[in-house]
Coordinates of C-alpha atoms in Angstrom, one line a residue:
X98 CA 147.6 138.6 195.3
X99 CA 145.5 135.6 194.1
X100 CA 147.2 132.6 192.3
X101 CA 145.8 131.6 188.9
X102 CA 145.6 128.1 187.4
X103 CA 147.9 127.2 184.5
X104 CA 145.5 124.5 183.2
X105 CA 147.9 121.6 184.0
X106 CA 147.7 119.3 187.0
X107 CA 150.4 119.5 189.6
X108 CA 150.8 115.7 189.8
X109 CA 152.9 115.2 186.7
X110 CA 156.1 113.3 187.1
X111 CA 159.4 115.0 186.7
X112 CA 161.8 114.0 184.0
X113 CA 164.0 112.2 186.5
X114 CA 161.1 110.2 187.8
X115 CA 160.2 109.0 184.3
X116 CA 163.7 107.9 183.7
X117 CA 163.7 105.8 186.9
X118 CA 160.4 104.2 185.9
X119 CA 161.7 103.3 182.5
X120 CA 164.7 101.7 184.0
X121 CA 162.6 99.6 186.3
X122 CA 160.5 98.4 183.3
X123 CA 163.7 97.4 181.5
X124 CA 165.0 95.5 184.5
X125 CA 161.7 93.6 184.9
X126 CA 161.8 92.6 181.2
X127 CA 165.4 91.4 181.5
X128 CA 164.4 89.3 184.5
X129 CA 161.6 87.7 182.6
X130 CA 163.8 86.9 179.7
X131 CA 166.5 85.5 181.9
X132 CA 164.2 83.1 183.8
X133 CA 162.0 82.0 181.0
X134 CA 164.1 82.0 177.9
X135 CA 167.7 81.9 179.2
X136 CA 166.5 79.4 181.8
X137 CA 165.4 77.0 179.1
X138 CA 168.7 77.1 177.3
X139 CA 170.5 76.7 180.6
X140 CA 168.5 73.5 181.2
X141 CA 169.5 72.1 177.9
X142 CA 173.1 72.9 178.6
X143 CA 172.8 71.3 182.0
X144 CA 171.4 68.1 180.5
X145 CA 174.3 68.0 178.0
X146 CA 176.7 68.5 180.9
X147 CA 175.1 65.6 182.8
X148 CA 176.0 63.3 179.9
X149 CA 179.6 64.5 179.6
X150 CA 180.7 60.8 179.3
X151 CA 178.5 60.2 176.3
X152 CA 175.9 57.5 175.7
X153 CA 175.9 54.1 177.4
X154 CA 174.0 51.1 176.1
X155 CA 172.5 49.0 178.9
X156 CA 171.9 45.4 177.7
X157 CA 168.9 43.6 179.3
X158 CA 168.1 39.9 178.9
X159 CA 164.8 38.4 180.0
X160 CA 162.8 35.2 180.2
X161 CA 159.7 37.1 179.1
X162 CA 160.7 39.6 176.5
X163 CA 157.3 41.4 176.4
X164 CA 157.4 42.1 180.1
X165 CA 161.0 43.3 179.8
X166 CA 160.3 45.6 176.9
X167 CA 157.6 47.4 178.9
X168 CA 160.1 48.0 181.7
X169 CA 162.8 49.1 179.3
X170 CA 160.4 51.6 177.7
X171 CA 159.4 53.1 181.0
X172 CA 163.0 53.6 182.1
X173 CA 164.0 55.0 178.7
X174 CA 161.2 57.5 178.9
X175 CA 162.6 58.9 182.1
X176 CA 165.8 59.8 180.3
X177 CA 168.1 58.1 182.8
X178 CA 171.6 59.5 183.4
X179 CA 174.0 57.1 185.3
X180 CA 177.5 58.3 186.3
X181 CA 177.6 61.0 183.6
X182 CA 176.3 58.7 180.9
X183 CA 173.0 59.0 179.0
X184 CA 171.8 55.4 179.5
X185 CA 169.9 53.6 176.7
X186 CA 168.5 50.2 177.6
X187 CA 168.3 47.6 174.9
X188 CA 166.9 44.0 174.9
X189 CA 169.4 41.3 174.1
X190 CA 169.0 37.6 173.4
X191 CA 171.9 36.3 175.4
X192 CA 172.4 36.4 179.2
X193 CA 176.1 36.5 178.4
X194 CA 175.7 40.0 177.1
X195 CA 173.3 41.3 179.8
X196 CA 173.9 43.9 182.6
X197 CA 170.5 42.9 184.2
X198 CA 168.3 39.9 183.8
X199 CA 164.4 40.0 184.2
X200 CA 162.9 36.7 185.3
X201 CA 160.9 34.9 188.0
X202 CA 162.7 34.2 191.2
X203 CA 163.0 30.5 190.8
X204 CA 165.1 27.6 189.5
X205 CA 164.4 28.6 185.9
X206 CA 166.3 31.9 186.4
X207 CA 169.0 30.1 188.4
X208 CA 169.5 27.7 185.5
X209 CA 169.7 30.5 182.9
X210 CA 172.3 32.4 184.9
X211 CA 174.3 29.2 185.6
X212 CA 174.4 28.2 182.0
X213 CA 175.8 31.6 181.1
X214 CA 178.2 31.6 184.0
X215 CA 176.7 34.8 185.3
X216 CA 176.1 35.8 188.9
X217 CA 173.8 38.4 190.4
X218 CA 175.4 41.4 192.1
X219 CA 172.8 41.2 194.9
X220 CA 171.4 38.3 196.9
X221 CA 168.0 40.0 197.0
X222 CA 166.5 40.6 193.6
X223 CA 163.7 43.2 193.4
X224 CA 160.2 42.6 192.2
X225 CA 159.3 44.7 189.2
X226 CA 156.0 43.5 187.8
X227 CA 153.4 40.8 188.3
X228 CA 151.8 39.4 185.2
X229 CA 148.5 37.4 185.0
X230 CA 148.0 34.7 182.3
X231 CA 145.0 33.2 180.7
X232 CA 143.7 31.2 177.7
X233 CA 143.4 32.7 174.2
X234 CA 139.8 32.8 173.2
X235 CA 138.7 29.9 175.5
X236 CA 136.3 30.2 178.4
X237 CA 137.3 26.8 179.8
X238 CA 139.9 24.2 179.1
X239 CA 141.4 21.2 180.9
X240 CA 145.1 21.2 181.8
X241 CA 145.9 18.7 179.1
X242 CA 144.2 20.7 176.4
X243 CA 146.7 23.6 176.6
X244 CA 149.6 24.2 174.2
X245 CA 152.3 25.1 176.8
X246 CA 154.9 25.8 174.2
X247 CA 152.9 29.0 173.4
X248 CA 153.7 30.5 176.9
X249 CA 156.2 33.4 176.8
X250 CA 158.4 31.6 179.3
X251 CA 158.7 28.5 181.4
X252 CA 157.4 30.2 184.6
X253 CA 154.2 31.2 182.9
X254 CA 153.7 27.7 181.5
X255 CA 154.2 26.2 184.9
X256 CA 151.8 28.7 186.5
X257 CA 149.1 27.9 184.1
X258 CA 149.6 24.1 184.4
X259 CA 149.6 24.3 188.2
X260 CA 146.4 26.4 188.2
X261 CA 144.5 24.1 185.9
X262 CA 145.7 20.7 187.1
X263 CA 144.4 18.9 190.1
X264 CA 147.8 18.1 191.5
X265 CA 151.6 18.1 190.8
X266 CA 151.5 14.9 188.9
X267 CA 148.7 16.0 186.6
X268 CA 150.4 19.3 185.9
X269 CA 153.7 17.6 185.0
X270 CA 151.8 15.2 182.7
X271 CA 149.9 18.0 181.1
X272 CA 153.1 19.8 180.2
X273 CA 154.2 16.7 178.3
X274 CA 151.1 16.7 176.2
X275 CA 150.2 18.4 172.9
X276 CA 147.1 20.6 173.5
X277 CA 146.0 23.3 171.1
X278 CA 144.7 26.1 173.4
X279 CA 147.3 28.9 173.5
X280 CA 148.4 30.8 176.6
X281 CA 148.3 34.6 176.5
X282 CA 148.5 37.6 178.9
X283 CA 145.3 38.0 180.8
X284 CA 144.9 41.6 179.8
X285 CA 144.8 40.9 176.1
X286 CA 141.7 40.9 173.9
X287 CA 139.6 37.7 173.9
X288 CA 141.6 36.1 176.7
X289 CA 140.0 34.3 179.7
X290 CA 142.1 34.8 182.8
X291 CA 143.0 31.8 184.9
X292 CA 142.7 32.2 188.7
X293 CA 146.1 31.7 190.3
X294 CA 148.0 31.8 187.0
X295 CA 150.3 34.7 188.0
X296 CA 154.0 35.2 187.8
X297 CA 156.0 38.0 189.6
X298 CA 159.1 38.9 187.6
X299 CA 162.2 40.2 189.3
X300 CA 165.2 42.3 188.2
X301 CA 168.6 40.6 188.8
X302 CA 171.5 43.1 188.3
X303 CA 174.5 41.1 187.2
X304 CA 178.2 41.4 187.9
X305 CA 180.6 42.7 185.3
X306 CA 182.4 40.4 182.9
X307 CA 184.7 40.7 179.9
X308 CA 181.7 41.4 177.7
X309 CA 179.8 43.7 180.2
X310 CA 181.6 46.5 181.9
X311 CA 181.1 48.0 185.3
X312 CA 179.4 51.2 184.0
X313 CA 176.8 49.0 182.3
X314 CA 176.2 46.9 185.4
X315 CA 175.8 50.0 187.5
X316 CA 173.2 51.2 184.9
X317 CA 171.5 47.8 185.1
X318 CA 171.2 48.3 188.9
X319 CA 169.7 51.7 188.2
X320 CA 167.1 50.2 185.9
X321 CA 166.2 47.6 188.6
X322 CA 165.9 50.3 191.2
X323 CA 163.7 52.4 188.9
X324 CA 161.4 49.5 188.1
X325 CA 161.1 48.5 191.7
X326 CA 160.2 52.0 192.8
X327 CA 157.5 52.1 190.2
X328 CA 156.1 48.7 190.9
X329 CA 152.6 49.2 192.2
X330 CA 151.3 45.6 192.3
X331 CA 152.0 42.8 194.8
X332 CA 154.6 40.1 194.5
X333 CA 153.0 36.6 194.4
X334 CA 154.5 33.4 195.5
X335 CA 154.6 30.7 192.8
X336 CA 152.6 27.5 193.5
X337 CA 154.5 25.6 190.8
X338 CA 156.7 22.8 192.2
X339 CA 160.3 22.2 191.1
X340 CA 159.2 19.2 189.0
X341 CA 156.6 21.2 187.2
X342 CA 159.0 24.0 186.6
X343 CA 161.5 21.5 185.2
X344 CA 158.9 20.0 182.9
X345 CA 157.9 23.5 181.7
X346 CA 161.5 24.4 181.0
X347 CA 161.9 21.5 178.6
X348 CA 158.6 22.4 176.8
X349 CA 159.1 26.1 176.4
X350 CA 162.9 26.3 176.0
X351 CA 163.0 23.5 173.5
X352 CA 159.8 24.3 171.6
X353 CA 161.1 25.8 168.4
X354 CA 158.5 25.0 165.8
X355 CA 154.7 25.5 166.1
X356 CA 152.4 22.5 166.1
X357 CA 150.6 21.9 162.8
X358 CA 147.2 23.4 162.8
X359 CA 144.3 22.0 160.7
X360 CA 142.5 24.3 158.4
X361 CA 139.1 25.4 159.8
X362 CA 137.4 23.9 156.7
X363 CA 139.0 20.5 157.1
X364 CA 137.9 17.7 159.3
X365 CA 140.6 15.9 161.3
X366 CA 141.8 13.0 159.2
X367 CA 141.2 9.5 160.6
X368 CA 143.8 8.1 158.2
X369 CA 147.1 6.9 159.9
X370 CA 149.9 9.4 159.6
X371 CA 152.6 8.7 157.0
X372 CA 155.6 6.7 157.9
X373 CA 158.5 8.8 159.2
X374 CA 161.3 9.5 156.7
X375 CA 163.8 6.7 156.2
X376 CA 166.4 6.5 159.0
X377 CA 169.2 7.0 156.5
X378 CA 168.0 10.5 155.5
X379 CA 168.9 13.8 157.1
X380 CA 166.2 15.7 159.0
X381 CA 166.0 18.4 161.6
X382 CA 168.3 17.1 164.3
X383 CA 168.7 17.8 168.0
X384 CA 172.1 16.7 169.4
X385 CA 171.9 15.6 173.0
X386 CA 175.4 15.3 174.3
X387 CA 176.5 13.7 177.6
X388 CA 179.0 16.1 179.3
X389 CA 179.5 14.0 182.5
X390 CA 183.0 13.2 183.8
X391 CA 182.8 9.8 182.0
X392 CA 182.9 11.6 178.7
X393 CA 186.0 13.7 179.4
X394 CA 188.4 11.4 177.5
X395 CA 186.3 11.8 174.4
X396 CA 185.2 15.4 174.6
X397 CA 187.4 16.8 171.8
X398 CA 186.5 14.0 169.4
X399 CA 182.8 14.3 170.2
X400 CA 182.9 18.1 169.6
X401 CA 184.6 17.7 166.2
X402 CA 182.3 14.9 165.1
X403 CA 179.1 16.8 166.2
X404 CA 180.3 20.0 164.5
X405 CA 181.1 18.3 161.2
X406 CA 177.8 16.3 161.2
X407 CA 175.7 19.3 162.1
X408 CA 177.1 21.3 159.3
X409 CA 176.3 18.5 156.9
X410 CA 172.7 18.4 158.1
X411 CA 172.4 22.1 157.5
X412 CA 173.9 21.8 154.0
X413 CA 171.1 19.3 153.3
X414 CA 168.5 22.0 154.0
X415 CA 167.7 21.1 157.6
X416 CA 168.1 22.7 161.1
X417 CA 170.1 21.6 164.1
X418 CA 170.0 22.2 167.8
X419 CA 172.3 21.4 170.8
X420 CA 171.6 20.3 174.3
X421 CA 174.1 19.0 176.8
X422 CA 173.5 17.3 180.2
X423 CA 175.0 15.9 183.3
X424 CA 173.9 15.8 186.9
X425 CA 173.0 19.3 188.3
X426 CA 176.2 21.1 189.3
X427 CA 175.1 24.3 191.1
X428 CA 173.0 24.8 194.3
X429 CA 169.4 25.4 193.4
X430 CA 169.6 23.8 190.0
X431 CA 167.5 20.6 189.7
X432 CA 167.3 19.7 186.1
X433 CA 170.1 17.9 184.4
X434 CA 169.9 19.2 180.8
X435 CA 171.0 22.6 179.4
X436 CA 169.6 24.1 176.2
X437 CA 172.7 25.4 174.5
X438 CA 171.3 26.3 171.1
X439 CA 167.8 26.4 169.6
X440 CA 167.1 25.0 166.2
X441 CA 169.1 27.0 163.6
X442 CA 170.3 26.7 160.0
X443 CA 173.4 28.9 160.7
X444 CA 176.6 27.1 159.7
X445 CA 179.1 26.3 162.5
X446 CA 176.5 27.4 165.2
X447 CA 176.5 24.0 166.8
X448 CA 180.2 23.5 166.1
X449 CA 181.2 26.6 167.9
X450 CA 178.9 25.9 170.8
X451 CA 179.8 22.2 171.4
X452 CA 183.5 22.9 171.5
X453 CA 183.0 25.2 174.6
X454 CA 181.3 22.5 176.7
X455 CA 183.2 21.2 179.8
X456 CA 182.8 17.9 181.6
X457 CA 181.5 17.3 185.2
X458 CA 179.0 15.4 187.1
X459 CA 177.2 12.1 186.3
X460 CA 175.2 10.8 183.3
X461 CA 171.6 11.6 184.1
X462 CA 170.6 10.4 180.6
X463 CA 167.1 9.2 181.1
X464 CA 165.8 12.5 182.6
X465 CA 167.5 14.5 179.8
X466 CA 166.3 12.3 177.0
X467 CA 162.8 12.5 178.3
X468 CA 163.0 16.3 178.3
X469 CA 164.4 16.4 174.8
X470 CA 161.6 14.1 173.5
X471 CA 158.9 16.2 175.2
X472 CA 160.4 19.3 173.7
X473 CA 160.3 18.0 170.1
X474 CA 157.1 15.9 170.3
X475 CA 154.1 17.5 168.7
X476 CA 156.1 19.8 166.5
X477 CA 155.5 19.9 162.8
X478 CA 157.6 17.6 160.6
X479 CA 160.0 14.7 161.3
X480 CA 162.8 15.1 163.8
X481 CA 165.9 13.2 164.8
X482 CA 167.5 13.1 168.3
X483 CA 171.1 12.0 168.2
X484 CA 172.0 11.0 171.8
X485 CA 175.8 10.7 172.5
X486 CA 176.1 9.1 175.9
X487 CA 178.4 7.2 178.3
X488 CA 175.5 5.4 179.9
X489 CA 172.8 6.2 182.4
X490 CA 173.2 6.9 186.1
X491 CA 169.5 7.5 186.6
X492 CA 168.2 4.1 185.6
X493 CA 164.8 2.8 186.8
X494 CA 162.3 0.3 185.5
X495 CA 163.0 -0.2 181.8
X496 CA 159.5 -1.0 180.7
X497 CA 158.0 2.0 182.4
X498 CA 160.5 4.2 180.7
X499 CA 159.8 2.7 177.3
X500 CA 156.1 3.0 177.8
X501 CA 156.5 6.6 178.6
X502 CA 158.5 7.7 175.6
X503 CA 157.6 5.3 172.8
X504 CA 154.2 7.0 172.0
X505 CA 156.0 10.3 171.7
X506 CA 158.7 8.9 169.5
X507 CA 156.0 7.3 167.3
X508 CA 154.9 10.9 166.3
X509 CA 157.8 11.2 163.9
X510 CA 160.9 11.3 166.1
X511 CA 163.9 9.1 165.3
X512 CA 166.3 8.3 168.2
X513 CA 169.8 7.5 167.1
X514 CA 172.2 6.6 170.0
X515 CA 176.0 6.6 170.0
X516 CA 177.1 4.8 173.1
X517 CA 180.6 5.8 174.3
X518 CA 183.1 3.7 176.2
X519 CA 182.9 0.4 178.0
X520 CA 180.1 1.1 180.5
X521 CA 176.9 -0.9 180.3
X522 CA 174.4 0.1 177.7
X523 CA 171.0 1.4 179.0
X524 CA 168.6 -1.3 177.9
X525 CA 165.6 0.9 178.0
X526 CA 167.1 3.5 175.7
X527 CA 168.5 0.7 173.5
X528 CA 164.9 -0.6 173.0
X529 CA 163.7 2.9 172.1
X530 CA 166.5 3.6 169.7
X531 CA 166.0 3.4 165.9
X532 CA 169.7 2.8 165.5
X533 CA 172.4 2.2 168.2
X534 CA 176.2 1.9 168.0
X535 CA 179.0 1.7 170.5
X536 CA 182.4 3.4 170.0
X537 CA 185.4 3.0 172.2
X538 CA 188.1 5.1 170.5
X539 CA 188.3 8.7 169.4
X540 CA 188.9 7.9 165.8
X541 CA 185.5 6.2 165.5
X542 CA 183.4 9.2 166.4
X543 CA 183.3 11.0 163.1
X544 CA 181.8 8.2 161.1
X545 CA 179.5 7.1 164.0
X546 CA 178.0 10.5 164.5
X547 CA 177.7 11.2 160.8
X548 CA 175.8 7.9 160.3
X549 CA 173.6 8.6 163.3
X550 CA 172.8 12.0 161.7
X551 CA 171.8 10.5 158.3
X552 CA 174.7 12.2 156.5

């Protein structure tokens, strides 16, 4: 018998087959949800678990803060996690507080670490960035036309001076001048690059101290590694000599007030400048304190006298700064002076700083006084340098020294000298001094330093 069509095709799925297919679709959808949506949540939970120890602030100090900030931002953008901490790098002013230091690999950095009693955790710092420098808005300029205090750090100033000057002596002399052409990063707008004026900055991870714990120093090392791995440039060798770097350090470190700028509509005055303020009046004052071995018997009395006088200067509406000096005490350090405190109007700032100074070495007074005068010369306003010294162990021809410093002092700097003890008085410095007094006992210091400070 023949078979008749029912009108339905014979390829329809059975009910069981349809159930299996529906189950497969559900499984696929679950898999998609798990990997795309559940996976994202799991990633967030993993990140949270990686920071189970919480947040960690990583303090970074630097010679050139602009360079350091760019490195800090790059590392922060990578969301670093170090030993279960979410690391957050921050720029700090003091090397005392730092877990890592960014600076050139030269004596300037060695001095900065030495002054803060900090040591690098590695003998081989890592290059992290090379920066080129130029002149702001100028196509050409001679070495002695540059305002070196405008440099972001001493290494940059030394690089520019070395590149522009004909030799070491010319570079050193230019750094002691008072030009008006500012230094800027070569990649800035309206900046003319200077061939050879480049500085490579390195990361120096530091050892832990009472103020900086081991977790922070490990994170500092991690920042250094990250910056080194992402450094795509080339490290350059500095052409600046030790003498030029030392001169640059005094100019940049001690330069705290901008030079006065004439209004564009005004012609330079040919009239002689006004006479400096009377020597018995207070003015912005830099205390330059001898901390050689010869000063050890007087150190407490000196600290008390300087602290009291500096506060009186501040109360009179002026600012104070503190440098100390002796012969270099650490390998690699060549300059004798240390910049302890920039000009400030904060009460007790000098008092707190001066009482922490120790005594060692010899009295390299002439070198240190020259650096202090260079640092202040050309700044706006009248200044006083109060030199407290046990004598000079670096004496050379008196007249040459006087001829070198007198023109700078004539710009509005008064030098008041408190000579301590029975050692011979430096005749060259005595000739330069506006006022000079000798004290031989601790109970004389308070009145002598106050009088020298004009208070």
